[in-house]
Tab-separated table of C-alpha atoms in Angstrom:
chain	number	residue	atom	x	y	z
A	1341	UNK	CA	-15.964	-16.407	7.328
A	1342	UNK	CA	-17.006	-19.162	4.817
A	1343	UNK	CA	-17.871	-21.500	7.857
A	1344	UNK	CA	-19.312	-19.264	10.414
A	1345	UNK	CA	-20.807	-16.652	8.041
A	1346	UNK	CA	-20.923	-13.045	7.809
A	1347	UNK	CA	-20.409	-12.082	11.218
A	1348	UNK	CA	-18.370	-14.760	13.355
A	1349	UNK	CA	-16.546	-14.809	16.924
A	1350	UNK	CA	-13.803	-15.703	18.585
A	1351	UNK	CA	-10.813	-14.853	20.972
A	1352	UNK	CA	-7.316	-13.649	19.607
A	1353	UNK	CA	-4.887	-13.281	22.289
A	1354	UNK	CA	-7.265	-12.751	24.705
A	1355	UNK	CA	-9.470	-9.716	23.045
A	1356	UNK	CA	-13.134	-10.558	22.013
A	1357	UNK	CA	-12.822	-10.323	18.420
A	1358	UNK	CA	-15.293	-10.162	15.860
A	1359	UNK	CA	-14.914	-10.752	11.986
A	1360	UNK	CA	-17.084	-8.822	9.623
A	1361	UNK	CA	-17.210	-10.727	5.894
A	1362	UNK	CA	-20.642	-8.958	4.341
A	1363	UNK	CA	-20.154	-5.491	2.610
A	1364	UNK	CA	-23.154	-3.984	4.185
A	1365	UNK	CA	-22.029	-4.802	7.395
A	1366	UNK	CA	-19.014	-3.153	6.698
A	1367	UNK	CA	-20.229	-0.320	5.400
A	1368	UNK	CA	-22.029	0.004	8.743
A	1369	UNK	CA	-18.450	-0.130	10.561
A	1370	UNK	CA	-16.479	1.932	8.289
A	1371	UNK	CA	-18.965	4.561	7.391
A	1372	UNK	CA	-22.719	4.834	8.880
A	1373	UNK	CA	-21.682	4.180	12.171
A	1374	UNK	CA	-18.386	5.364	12.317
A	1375	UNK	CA	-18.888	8.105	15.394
A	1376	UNK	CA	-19.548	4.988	17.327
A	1377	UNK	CA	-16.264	3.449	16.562
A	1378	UNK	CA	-12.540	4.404	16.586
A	1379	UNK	CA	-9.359	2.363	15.428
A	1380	UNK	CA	-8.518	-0.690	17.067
A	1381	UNK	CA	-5.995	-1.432	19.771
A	1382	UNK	CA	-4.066	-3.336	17.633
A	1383	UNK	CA	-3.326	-0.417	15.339
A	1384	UNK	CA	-2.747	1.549	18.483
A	1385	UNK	CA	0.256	-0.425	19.326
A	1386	UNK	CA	2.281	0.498	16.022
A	1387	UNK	CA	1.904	3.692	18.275
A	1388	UNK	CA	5.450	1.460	18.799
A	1389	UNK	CA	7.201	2.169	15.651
A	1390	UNK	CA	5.304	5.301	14.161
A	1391	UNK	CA	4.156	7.065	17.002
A	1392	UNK	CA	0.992	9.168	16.438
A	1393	UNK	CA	1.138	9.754	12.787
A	1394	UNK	CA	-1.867	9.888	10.381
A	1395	UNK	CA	-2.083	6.108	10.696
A	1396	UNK	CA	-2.326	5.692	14.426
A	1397	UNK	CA	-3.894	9.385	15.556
A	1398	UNK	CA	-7.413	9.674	17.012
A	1399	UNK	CA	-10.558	11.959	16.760
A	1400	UNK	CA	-9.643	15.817	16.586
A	1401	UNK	CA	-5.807	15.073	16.448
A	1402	UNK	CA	-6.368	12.319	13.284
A	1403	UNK	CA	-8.680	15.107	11.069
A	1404	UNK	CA	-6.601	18.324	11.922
A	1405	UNK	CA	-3.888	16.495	10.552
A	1406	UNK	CA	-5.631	14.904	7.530
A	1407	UNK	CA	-6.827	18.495	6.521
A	1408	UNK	CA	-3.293	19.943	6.896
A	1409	UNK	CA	-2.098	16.934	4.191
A	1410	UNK	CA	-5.001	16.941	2.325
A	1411	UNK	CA	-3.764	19.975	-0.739
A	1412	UNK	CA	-0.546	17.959	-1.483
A	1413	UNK	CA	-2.254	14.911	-2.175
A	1414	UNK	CA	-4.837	16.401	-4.800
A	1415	UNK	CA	-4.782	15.385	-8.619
A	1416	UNK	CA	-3.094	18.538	-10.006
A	1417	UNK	CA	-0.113	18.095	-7.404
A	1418	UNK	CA	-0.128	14.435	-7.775
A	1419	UNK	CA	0.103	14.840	-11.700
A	1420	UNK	CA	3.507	16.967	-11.615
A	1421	UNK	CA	4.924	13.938	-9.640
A	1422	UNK	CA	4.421	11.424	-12.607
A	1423	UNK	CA	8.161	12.432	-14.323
A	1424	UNK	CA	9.461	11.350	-11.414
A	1425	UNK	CA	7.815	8.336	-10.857
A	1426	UNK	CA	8.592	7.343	-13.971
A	1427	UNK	CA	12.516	8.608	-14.451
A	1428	UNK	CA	13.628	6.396	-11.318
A	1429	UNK	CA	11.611	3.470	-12.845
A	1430	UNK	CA	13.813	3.594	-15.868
A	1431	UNK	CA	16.628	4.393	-13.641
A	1432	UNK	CA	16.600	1.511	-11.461
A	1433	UNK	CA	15.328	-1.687	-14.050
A	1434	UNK	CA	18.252	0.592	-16.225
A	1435	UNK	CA	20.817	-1.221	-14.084
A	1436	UNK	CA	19.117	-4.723	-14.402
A	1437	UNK	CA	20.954	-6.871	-16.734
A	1438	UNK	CA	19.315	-8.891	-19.723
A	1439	UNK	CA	18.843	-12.614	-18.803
A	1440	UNK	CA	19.973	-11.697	-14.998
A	1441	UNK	CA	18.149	-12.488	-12.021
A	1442	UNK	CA	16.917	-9.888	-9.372
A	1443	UNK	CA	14.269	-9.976	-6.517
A	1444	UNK	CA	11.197	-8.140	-7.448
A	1445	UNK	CA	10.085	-7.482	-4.178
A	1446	UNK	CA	13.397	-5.976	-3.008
A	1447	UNK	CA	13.545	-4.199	-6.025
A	1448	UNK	CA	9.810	-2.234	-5.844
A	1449	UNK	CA	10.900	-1.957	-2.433
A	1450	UNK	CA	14.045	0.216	-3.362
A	1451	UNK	CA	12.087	1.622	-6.110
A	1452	UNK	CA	9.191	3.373	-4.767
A	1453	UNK	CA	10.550	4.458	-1.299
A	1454	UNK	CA	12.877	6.719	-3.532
A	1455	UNK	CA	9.829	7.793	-5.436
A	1456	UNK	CA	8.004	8.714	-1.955
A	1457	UNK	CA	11.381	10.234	-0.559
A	1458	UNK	CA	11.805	12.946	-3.838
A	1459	UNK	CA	8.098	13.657	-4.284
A	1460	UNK	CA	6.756	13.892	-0.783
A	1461	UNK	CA	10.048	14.785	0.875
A	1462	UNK	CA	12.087	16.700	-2.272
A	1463	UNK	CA	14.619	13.622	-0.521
A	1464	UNK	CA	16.818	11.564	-2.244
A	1465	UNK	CA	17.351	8.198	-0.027
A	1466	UNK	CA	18.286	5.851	-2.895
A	1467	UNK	CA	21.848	5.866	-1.075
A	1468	UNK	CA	20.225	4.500	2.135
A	1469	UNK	CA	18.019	2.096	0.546
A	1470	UNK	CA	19.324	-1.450	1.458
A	1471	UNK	CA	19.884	-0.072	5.139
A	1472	UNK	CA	16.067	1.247	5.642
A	1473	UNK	CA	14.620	-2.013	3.431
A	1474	UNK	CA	16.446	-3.889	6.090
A	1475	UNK	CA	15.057	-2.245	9.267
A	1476	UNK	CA	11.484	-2.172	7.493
A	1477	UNK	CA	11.616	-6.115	7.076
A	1478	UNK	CA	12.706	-6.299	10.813
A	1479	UNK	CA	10.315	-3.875	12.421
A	1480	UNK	CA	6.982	-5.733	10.786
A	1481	UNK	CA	8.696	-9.749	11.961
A	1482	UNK	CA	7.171	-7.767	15.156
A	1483	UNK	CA	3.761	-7.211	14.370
A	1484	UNK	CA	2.933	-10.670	15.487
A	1485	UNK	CA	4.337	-9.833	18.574
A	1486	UNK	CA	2.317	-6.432	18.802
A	1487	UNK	CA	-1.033	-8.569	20.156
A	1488	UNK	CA	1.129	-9.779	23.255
A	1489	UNK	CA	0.334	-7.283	26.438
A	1490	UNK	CA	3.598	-7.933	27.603
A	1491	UNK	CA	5.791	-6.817	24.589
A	1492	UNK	CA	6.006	-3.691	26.083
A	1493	UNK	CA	7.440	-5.054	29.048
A	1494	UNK	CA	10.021	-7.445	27.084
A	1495	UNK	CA	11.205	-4.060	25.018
A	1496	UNK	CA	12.563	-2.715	28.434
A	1497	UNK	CA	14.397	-6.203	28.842
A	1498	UNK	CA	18.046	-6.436	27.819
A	1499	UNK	CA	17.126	-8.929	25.665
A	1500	UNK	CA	18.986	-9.544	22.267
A	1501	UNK	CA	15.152	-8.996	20.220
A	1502	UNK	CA	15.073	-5.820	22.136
A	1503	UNK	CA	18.186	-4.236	21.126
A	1504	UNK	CA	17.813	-5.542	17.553
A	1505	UNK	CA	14.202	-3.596	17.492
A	1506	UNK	CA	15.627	-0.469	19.047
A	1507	UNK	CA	18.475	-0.102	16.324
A	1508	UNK	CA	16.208	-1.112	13.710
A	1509	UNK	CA	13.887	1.914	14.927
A	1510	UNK	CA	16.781	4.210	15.635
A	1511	UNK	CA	18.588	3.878	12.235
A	1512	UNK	CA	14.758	4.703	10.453
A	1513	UNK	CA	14.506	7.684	13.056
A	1514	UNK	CA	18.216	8.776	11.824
A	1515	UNK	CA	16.858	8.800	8.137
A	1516	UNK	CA	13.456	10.683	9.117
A	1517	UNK	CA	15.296	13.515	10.792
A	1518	UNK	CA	17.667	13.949	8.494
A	1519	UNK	CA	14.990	14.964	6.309
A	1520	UNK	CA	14.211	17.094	8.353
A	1521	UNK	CA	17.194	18.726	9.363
A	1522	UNK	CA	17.949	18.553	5.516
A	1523	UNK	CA	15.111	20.999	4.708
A	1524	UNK	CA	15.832	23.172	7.788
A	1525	UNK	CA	19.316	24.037	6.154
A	1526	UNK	CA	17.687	23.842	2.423
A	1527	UNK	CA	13.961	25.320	2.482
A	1528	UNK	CA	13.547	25.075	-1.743
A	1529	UNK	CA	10.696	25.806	-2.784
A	1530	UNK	CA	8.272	24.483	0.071
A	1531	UNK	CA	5.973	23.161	-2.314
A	1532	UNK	CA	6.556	19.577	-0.910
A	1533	UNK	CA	4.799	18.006	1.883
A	1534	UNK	CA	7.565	18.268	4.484
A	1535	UNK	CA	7.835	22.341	3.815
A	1536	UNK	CA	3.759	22.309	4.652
A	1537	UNK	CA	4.064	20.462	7.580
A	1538	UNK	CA	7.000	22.261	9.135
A	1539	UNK	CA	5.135	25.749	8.070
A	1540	UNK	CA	1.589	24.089	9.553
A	1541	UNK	CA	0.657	26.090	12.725
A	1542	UNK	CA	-2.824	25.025	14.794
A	1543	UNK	CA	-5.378	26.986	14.081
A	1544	UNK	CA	-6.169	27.941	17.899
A	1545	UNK	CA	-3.035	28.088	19.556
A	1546	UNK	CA	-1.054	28.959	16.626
A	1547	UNK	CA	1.795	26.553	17.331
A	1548	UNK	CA	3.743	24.536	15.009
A	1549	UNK	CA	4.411	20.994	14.887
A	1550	UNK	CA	6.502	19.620	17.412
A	1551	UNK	CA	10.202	17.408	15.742
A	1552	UNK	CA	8.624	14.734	17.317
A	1553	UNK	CA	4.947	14.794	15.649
A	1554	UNK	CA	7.137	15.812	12.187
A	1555	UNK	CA	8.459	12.356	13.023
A	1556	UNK	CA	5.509	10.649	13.465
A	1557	UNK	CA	4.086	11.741	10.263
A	1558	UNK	CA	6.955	11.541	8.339
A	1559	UNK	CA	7.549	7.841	9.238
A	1560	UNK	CA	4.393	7.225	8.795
A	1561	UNK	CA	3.833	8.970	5.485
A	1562	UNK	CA	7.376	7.325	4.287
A	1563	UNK	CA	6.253	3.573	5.560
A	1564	UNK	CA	2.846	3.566	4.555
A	1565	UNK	CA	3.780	5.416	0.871
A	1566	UNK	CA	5.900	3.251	0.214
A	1567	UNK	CA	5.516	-0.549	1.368
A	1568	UNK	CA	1.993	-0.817	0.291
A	1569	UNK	CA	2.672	0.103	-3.256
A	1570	UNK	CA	5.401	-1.788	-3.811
A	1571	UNK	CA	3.684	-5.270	-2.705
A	1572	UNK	CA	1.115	-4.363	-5.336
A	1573	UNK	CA	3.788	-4.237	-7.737
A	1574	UNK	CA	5.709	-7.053	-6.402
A	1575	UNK	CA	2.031	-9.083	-6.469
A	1576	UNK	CA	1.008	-7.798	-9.731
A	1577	UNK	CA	4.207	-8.486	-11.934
A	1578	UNK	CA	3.914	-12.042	-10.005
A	1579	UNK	CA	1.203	-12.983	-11.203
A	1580	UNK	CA	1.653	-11.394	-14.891
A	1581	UNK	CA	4.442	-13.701	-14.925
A	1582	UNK	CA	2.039	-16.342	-13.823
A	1583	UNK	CA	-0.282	-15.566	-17.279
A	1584	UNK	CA	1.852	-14.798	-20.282
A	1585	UNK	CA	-1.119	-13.822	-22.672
A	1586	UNK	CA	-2.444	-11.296	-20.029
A	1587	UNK	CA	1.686	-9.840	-19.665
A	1588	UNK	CA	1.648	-9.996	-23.663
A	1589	UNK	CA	-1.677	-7.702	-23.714
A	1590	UNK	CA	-0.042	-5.153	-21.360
A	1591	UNK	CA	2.654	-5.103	-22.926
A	1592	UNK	CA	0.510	-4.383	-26.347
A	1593	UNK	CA	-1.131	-1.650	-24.637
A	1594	UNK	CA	1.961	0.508	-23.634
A	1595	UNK	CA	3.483	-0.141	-26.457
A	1596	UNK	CA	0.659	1.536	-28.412
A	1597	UNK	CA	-0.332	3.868	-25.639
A	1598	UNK	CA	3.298	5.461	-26.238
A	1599	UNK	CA	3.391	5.258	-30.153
A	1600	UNK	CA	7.351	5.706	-30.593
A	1601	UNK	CA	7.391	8.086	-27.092
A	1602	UNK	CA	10.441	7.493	-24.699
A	1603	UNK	CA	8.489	7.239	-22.068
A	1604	UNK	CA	4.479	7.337	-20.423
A	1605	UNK	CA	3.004	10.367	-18.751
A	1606	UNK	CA	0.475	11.498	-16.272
A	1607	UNK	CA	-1.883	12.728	-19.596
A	1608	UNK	CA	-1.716	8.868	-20.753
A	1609	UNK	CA	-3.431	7.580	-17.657
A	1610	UNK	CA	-6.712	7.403	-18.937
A	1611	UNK	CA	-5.617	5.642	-21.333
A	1612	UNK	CA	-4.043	2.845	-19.743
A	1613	UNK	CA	-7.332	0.693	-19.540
A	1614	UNK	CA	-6.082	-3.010	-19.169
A	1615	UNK	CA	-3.000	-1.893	-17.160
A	1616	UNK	CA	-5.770	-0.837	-14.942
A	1617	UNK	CA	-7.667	-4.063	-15.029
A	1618	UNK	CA	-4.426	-5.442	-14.309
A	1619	UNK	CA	-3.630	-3.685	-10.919
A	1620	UNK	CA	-7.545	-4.033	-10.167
A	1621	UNK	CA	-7.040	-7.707	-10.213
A	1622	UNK	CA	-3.797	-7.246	-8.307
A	1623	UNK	CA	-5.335	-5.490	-5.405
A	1624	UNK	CA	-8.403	-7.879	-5.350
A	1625	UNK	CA	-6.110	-11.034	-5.034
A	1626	UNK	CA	-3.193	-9.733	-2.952
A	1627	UNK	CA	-4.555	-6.420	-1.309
A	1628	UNK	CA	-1.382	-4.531	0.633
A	1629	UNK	CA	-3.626	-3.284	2.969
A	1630	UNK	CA	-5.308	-6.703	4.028
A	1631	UNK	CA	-7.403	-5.962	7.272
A	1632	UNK	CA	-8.548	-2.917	9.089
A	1633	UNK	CA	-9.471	-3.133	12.866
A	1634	UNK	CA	-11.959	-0.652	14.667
A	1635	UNK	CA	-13.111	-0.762	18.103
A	1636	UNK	CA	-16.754	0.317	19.346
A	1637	UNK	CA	-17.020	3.326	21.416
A	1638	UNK	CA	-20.510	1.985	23.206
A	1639	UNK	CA	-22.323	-1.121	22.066
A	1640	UNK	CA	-23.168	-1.611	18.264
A	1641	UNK	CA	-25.754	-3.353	16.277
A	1642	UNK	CA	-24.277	-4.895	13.604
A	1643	UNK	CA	-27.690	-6.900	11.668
A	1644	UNK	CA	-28.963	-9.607	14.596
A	1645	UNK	CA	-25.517	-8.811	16.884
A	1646	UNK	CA	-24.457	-6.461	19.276
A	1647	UNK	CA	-20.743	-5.795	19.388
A	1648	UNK	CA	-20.012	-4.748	22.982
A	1649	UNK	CA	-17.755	-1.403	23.631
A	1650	UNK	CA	-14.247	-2.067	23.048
A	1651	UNK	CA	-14.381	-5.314	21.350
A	1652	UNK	CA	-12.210	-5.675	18.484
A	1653	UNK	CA	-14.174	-5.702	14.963
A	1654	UNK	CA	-11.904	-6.847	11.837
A	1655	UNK	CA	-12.540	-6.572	8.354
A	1656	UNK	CA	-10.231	-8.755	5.885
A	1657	UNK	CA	-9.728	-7.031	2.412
A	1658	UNK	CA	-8.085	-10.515	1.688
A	1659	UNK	CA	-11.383	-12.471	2.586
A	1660	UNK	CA	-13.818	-10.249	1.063
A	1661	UNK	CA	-11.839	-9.817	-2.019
A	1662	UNK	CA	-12.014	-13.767	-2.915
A	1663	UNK	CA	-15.763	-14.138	-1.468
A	1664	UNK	CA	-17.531	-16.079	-4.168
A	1665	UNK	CA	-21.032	-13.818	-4.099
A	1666	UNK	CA	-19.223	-11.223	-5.780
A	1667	UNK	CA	-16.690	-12.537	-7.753
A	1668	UNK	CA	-16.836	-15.452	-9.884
A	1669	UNK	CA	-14.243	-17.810	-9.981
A	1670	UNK	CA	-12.605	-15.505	-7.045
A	1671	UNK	CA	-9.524	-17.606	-6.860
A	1672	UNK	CA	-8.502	-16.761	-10.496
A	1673	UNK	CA	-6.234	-13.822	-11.894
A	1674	UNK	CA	-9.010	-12.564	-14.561
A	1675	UNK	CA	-7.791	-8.887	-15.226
A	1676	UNK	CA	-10.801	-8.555	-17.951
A	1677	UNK	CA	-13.515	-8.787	-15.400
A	1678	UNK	CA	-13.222	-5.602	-14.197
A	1679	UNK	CA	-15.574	-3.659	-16.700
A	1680	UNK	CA	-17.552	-0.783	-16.385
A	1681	UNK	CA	-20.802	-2.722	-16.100
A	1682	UNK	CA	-19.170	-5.052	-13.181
A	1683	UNK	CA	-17.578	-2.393	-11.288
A	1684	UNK	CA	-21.116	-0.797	-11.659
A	1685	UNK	CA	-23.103	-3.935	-10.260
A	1686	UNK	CA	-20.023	-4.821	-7.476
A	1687	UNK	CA	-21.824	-3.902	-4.409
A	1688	UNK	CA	-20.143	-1.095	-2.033
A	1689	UNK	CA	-18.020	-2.572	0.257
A	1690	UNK	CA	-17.392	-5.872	-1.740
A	1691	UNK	CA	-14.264	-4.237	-2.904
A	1692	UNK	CA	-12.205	-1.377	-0.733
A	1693	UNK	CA	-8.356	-1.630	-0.791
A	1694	UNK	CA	-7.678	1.759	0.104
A	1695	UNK	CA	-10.210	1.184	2.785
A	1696	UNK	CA	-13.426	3.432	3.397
A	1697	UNK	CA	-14.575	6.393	5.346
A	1698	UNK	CA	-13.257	8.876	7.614
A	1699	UNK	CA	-9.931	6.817	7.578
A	1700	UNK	CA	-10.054	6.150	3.509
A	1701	UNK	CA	-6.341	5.944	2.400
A	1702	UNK	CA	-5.063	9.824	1.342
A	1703	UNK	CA	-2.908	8.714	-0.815
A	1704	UNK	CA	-5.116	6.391	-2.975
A	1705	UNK	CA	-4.812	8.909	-6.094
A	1706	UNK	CA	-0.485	9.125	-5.800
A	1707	UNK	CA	-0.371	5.318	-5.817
A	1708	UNK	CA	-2.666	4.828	-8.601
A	1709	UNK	CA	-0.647	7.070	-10.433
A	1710	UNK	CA	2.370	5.710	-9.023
A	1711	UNK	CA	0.788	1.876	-10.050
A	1712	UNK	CA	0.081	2.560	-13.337
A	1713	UNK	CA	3.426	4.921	-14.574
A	1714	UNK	CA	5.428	2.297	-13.094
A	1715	UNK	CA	4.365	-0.640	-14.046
A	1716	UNK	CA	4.103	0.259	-17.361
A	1717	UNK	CA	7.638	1.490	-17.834
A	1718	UNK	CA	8.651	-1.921	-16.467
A	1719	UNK	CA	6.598	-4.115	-18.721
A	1720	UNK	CA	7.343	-1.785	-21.906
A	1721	UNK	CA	11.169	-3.133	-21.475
A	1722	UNK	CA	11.444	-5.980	-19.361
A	1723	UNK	CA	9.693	-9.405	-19.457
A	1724	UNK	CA	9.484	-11.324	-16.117
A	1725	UNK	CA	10.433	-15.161	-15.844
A	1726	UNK	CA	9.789	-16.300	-12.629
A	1727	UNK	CA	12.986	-18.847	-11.534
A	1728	UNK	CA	11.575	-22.164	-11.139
A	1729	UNK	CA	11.281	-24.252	-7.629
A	1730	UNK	CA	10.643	-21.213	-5.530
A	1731	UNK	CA	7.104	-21.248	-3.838
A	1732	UNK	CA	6.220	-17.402	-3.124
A	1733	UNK	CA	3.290	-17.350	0.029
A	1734	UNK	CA	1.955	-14.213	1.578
A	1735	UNK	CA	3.289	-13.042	4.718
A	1736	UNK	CA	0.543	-11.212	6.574
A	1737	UNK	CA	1.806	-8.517	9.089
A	1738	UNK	CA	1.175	-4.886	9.052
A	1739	UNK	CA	1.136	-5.582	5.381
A	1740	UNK	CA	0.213	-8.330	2.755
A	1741	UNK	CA	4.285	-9.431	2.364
A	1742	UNK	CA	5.562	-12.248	-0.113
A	1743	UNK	CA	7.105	-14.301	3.087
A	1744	UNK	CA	10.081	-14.582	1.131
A	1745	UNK	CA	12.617	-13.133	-2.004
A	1746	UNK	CA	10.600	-13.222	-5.543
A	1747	UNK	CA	13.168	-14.339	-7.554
A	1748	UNK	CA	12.931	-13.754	-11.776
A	1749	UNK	CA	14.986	-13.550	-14.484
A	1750	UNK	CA	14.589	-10.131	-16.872
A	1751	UNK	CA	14.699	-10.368	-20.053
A	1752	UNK	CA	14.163	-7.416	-22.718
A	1753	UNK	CA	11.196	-7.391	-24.990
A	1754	UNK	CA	10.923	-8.436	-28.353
A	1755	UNK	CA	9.605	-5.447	-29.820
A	1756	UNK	CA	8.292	-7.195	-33.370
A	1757	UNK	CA	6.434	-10.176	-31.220
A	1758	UNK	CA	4.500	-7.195	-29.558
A	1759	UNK	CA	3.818	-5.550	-32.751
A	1760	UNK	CA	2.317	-9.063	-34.151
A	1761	UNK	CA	0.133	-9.207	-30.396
A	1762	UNK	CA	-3.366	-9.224	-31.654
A	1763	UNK	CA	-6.312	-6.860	-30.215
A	1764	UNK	CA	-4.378	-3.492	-30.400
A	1765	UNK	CA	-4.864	-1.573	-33.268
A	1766	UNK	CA	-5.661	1.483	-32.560
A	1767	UNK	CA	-3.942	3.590	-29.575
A	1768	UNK	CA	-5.393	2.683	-26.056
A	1769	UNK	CA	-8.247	0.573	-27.685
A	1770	UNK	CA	-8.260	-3.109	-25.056
């Protein structure tokens, strides 16, 4: 992008692939001339792992579907999901151990697929945590691998990749229907988002979902709820750890946002501003979601190019997110310069981790929510001290992945140091 320019070409494993860097021009793929284009192959081969869930599904198939999820992810329902979010934050950095170490990324990982299991699922998996972390980690080493037209030729092989891939998928299938047979043998209250989707019916044949599409959104619903939110933490308390005065000043903040309360609620939110900043600057840096493919229908005009039918167009949260037009010294954790008055100039499309469009993220509202309850609870008790000699690089597959453990020590808080912490007098007042 910074050598070629806005729109650049070049061959990846043999597709015509073209990389889109300017936010108009991706607001011309994403939105104004999104009839014209559909996902990409590549995201059609996680067809692989999740089948044709939310993430995967096409046209009619992709919106029925969205509709059908759409009333469990609105703010009222998302709102009676913040105790929980917040009582398994305290319950899991409750077993954490003053001055031990722990790996943060294994830890949001544990944390917030139990979050997405009770809320979404009424499912408690925190028993099989460890075992589905472990398949998760396997299953994405293979994205790489996805681009190769002869993977799925080399998954019918006997080979010792091949059998490690099909247990990996088979133990995650074991958890995902035991969900479901869970909730066949327990209805509850059917308020959750597995009761609507096992009561959904088409609306012009009348018939229900099929175990196997239940499957397919399910995993996809559990994966995607779930990984992307907790590299955002993992990212985020990174690089607070990274800039004590900017962990000090959230700190400040919760501590003042709860005034003596045990612990934060959906109501306080709002008033969360710099923890916001904070996971703003988290997302811009280290964006979970760091590309989106599409592929053209018929031939596009994208400003002096056409992009020929069923090329492969690719946007790069990652790239756009550090471009130097938009953000000034773009390399730099700077949590205070998201104001009103910059959000207000950023042009559209400069800045879209949840994506845009037909395909925007549902469930940008739950992990905002989810974001903001639990990184605050963390912070309000525990300070992060990265251990020293470790280098921490992404790992880009399906998601934006520390490529390896992010090792810190935890240490409680000093509660009189935050009283002293300037620039906080007044509740929720930056």
């Amino acid at each position: 992008a910074r050598k070629y320019g806005d729109i650049a070409c070049f061959s990846l494993a043999g597709n015509e692939v073209y990389h889109v860097s300017h936010p108009d021009y991706g607001r011309e793929v994403l939105i104004t001339q999104r009839a014209k284009i559909e996902v990409s192959a590549l995201r059609a081969r996680l067809e692989l792992v999740l089948g044709t869930g939310l993430l995967t599904a096409r046209g009619e198939l992709h919106a029925r579907q969205r509709r059908l999820m759409q009333p469990v992810f609105r703010k009222s329902r998302i709102d009676a999901y913040a105790g929980c979010m917040v009582e398994f934050a305290q319950r899991a950095s409750g077993r954490w151990t003053p001055g031990g170490e722990i790996d943060i990324a294994a830890e949001m990982m544990k944390l917030t697929m139990a979050v997405v299991a009770k809320t979404l699922f009424d499912h408690d998996v925190e028993g099989e945590a460890d075992r589905v972390s472990r398949n998760l980690t396997l299953l994405m080493s293979y994205f790489t691998r996805l681009l190769s037209p002869f993977l799925r030729h080399a998954l019918n092989l006997p080979l010792p990749s091949t059998h490690r891939f099909r247990r990996a998928l088979r133990e995650l299938d074991e958890v995902i229907y035991g969900m479901i047979a869970h909730r066949l043998r327990h209805p509850g209250r059917g308020e959750d988002l597995l009761s609507l989707l096992m009561r959904a019916k088409d609306d012009e044949t009348n018939a229900a979902m099929t175990e196997k599409q239940l499957r397919d959104e399910l995993l996809t619903l559990f994966l995607a709820g779930h990984e992307t939110t907790a590299n955002l933490l993992t990212w985020t308390i990174w690089l607070l750890a990274q800039h004590p005065e900017a962990d000090a000043k959230l700190h400040a903040e919760v501590r003042s946002v709860l005034a003596g309360r045990p612990r934060i609620e959906a109501a306080d939110a709002d008033r969360l501003c710099y923890t916001r900043q904070v996971i703003l600057e988290g997302l811009r840096l280290y964006p979970p979601a760091w590309f989106v493919g599409r592929t053209p229908l018929e031939d596009v005009r994208l400003g002096d190019y056409t992009i020929r039918k069923g090329a492969t167009v690719l946007l790069s949260q990652y790239v756009s997110h550090r471009d130097g037009r938009f953000f000034d010294q773009p390399e730099r954790f700077q949590p205070e310069r998201w104001t009103a008055e910059f959000e207000q100039k950023l042009p559209r499309g400069a800045f879209f981790p949840f994506s845009a469009g037909d395909r925007h993220c549902i469930g940008e509202g739950f992990a905002w929510l989810e974001a903001l309850l639990i990184l605050a609870t963390l912070i309000e008790r525990w300070k992060f001290d990265l251990i020293p000699g470790q280098v921490v690089q992404p790992h880009p597959t399906v998601t934006l992945r520390p490529g390896t453990a992010v090792r810190a020590m935890v240490r409680t808080r000093d509660s009189s140091q935050a009283a002293r912490t300037r620039g906080f007098d007044r509740p929720g007042t930056p």
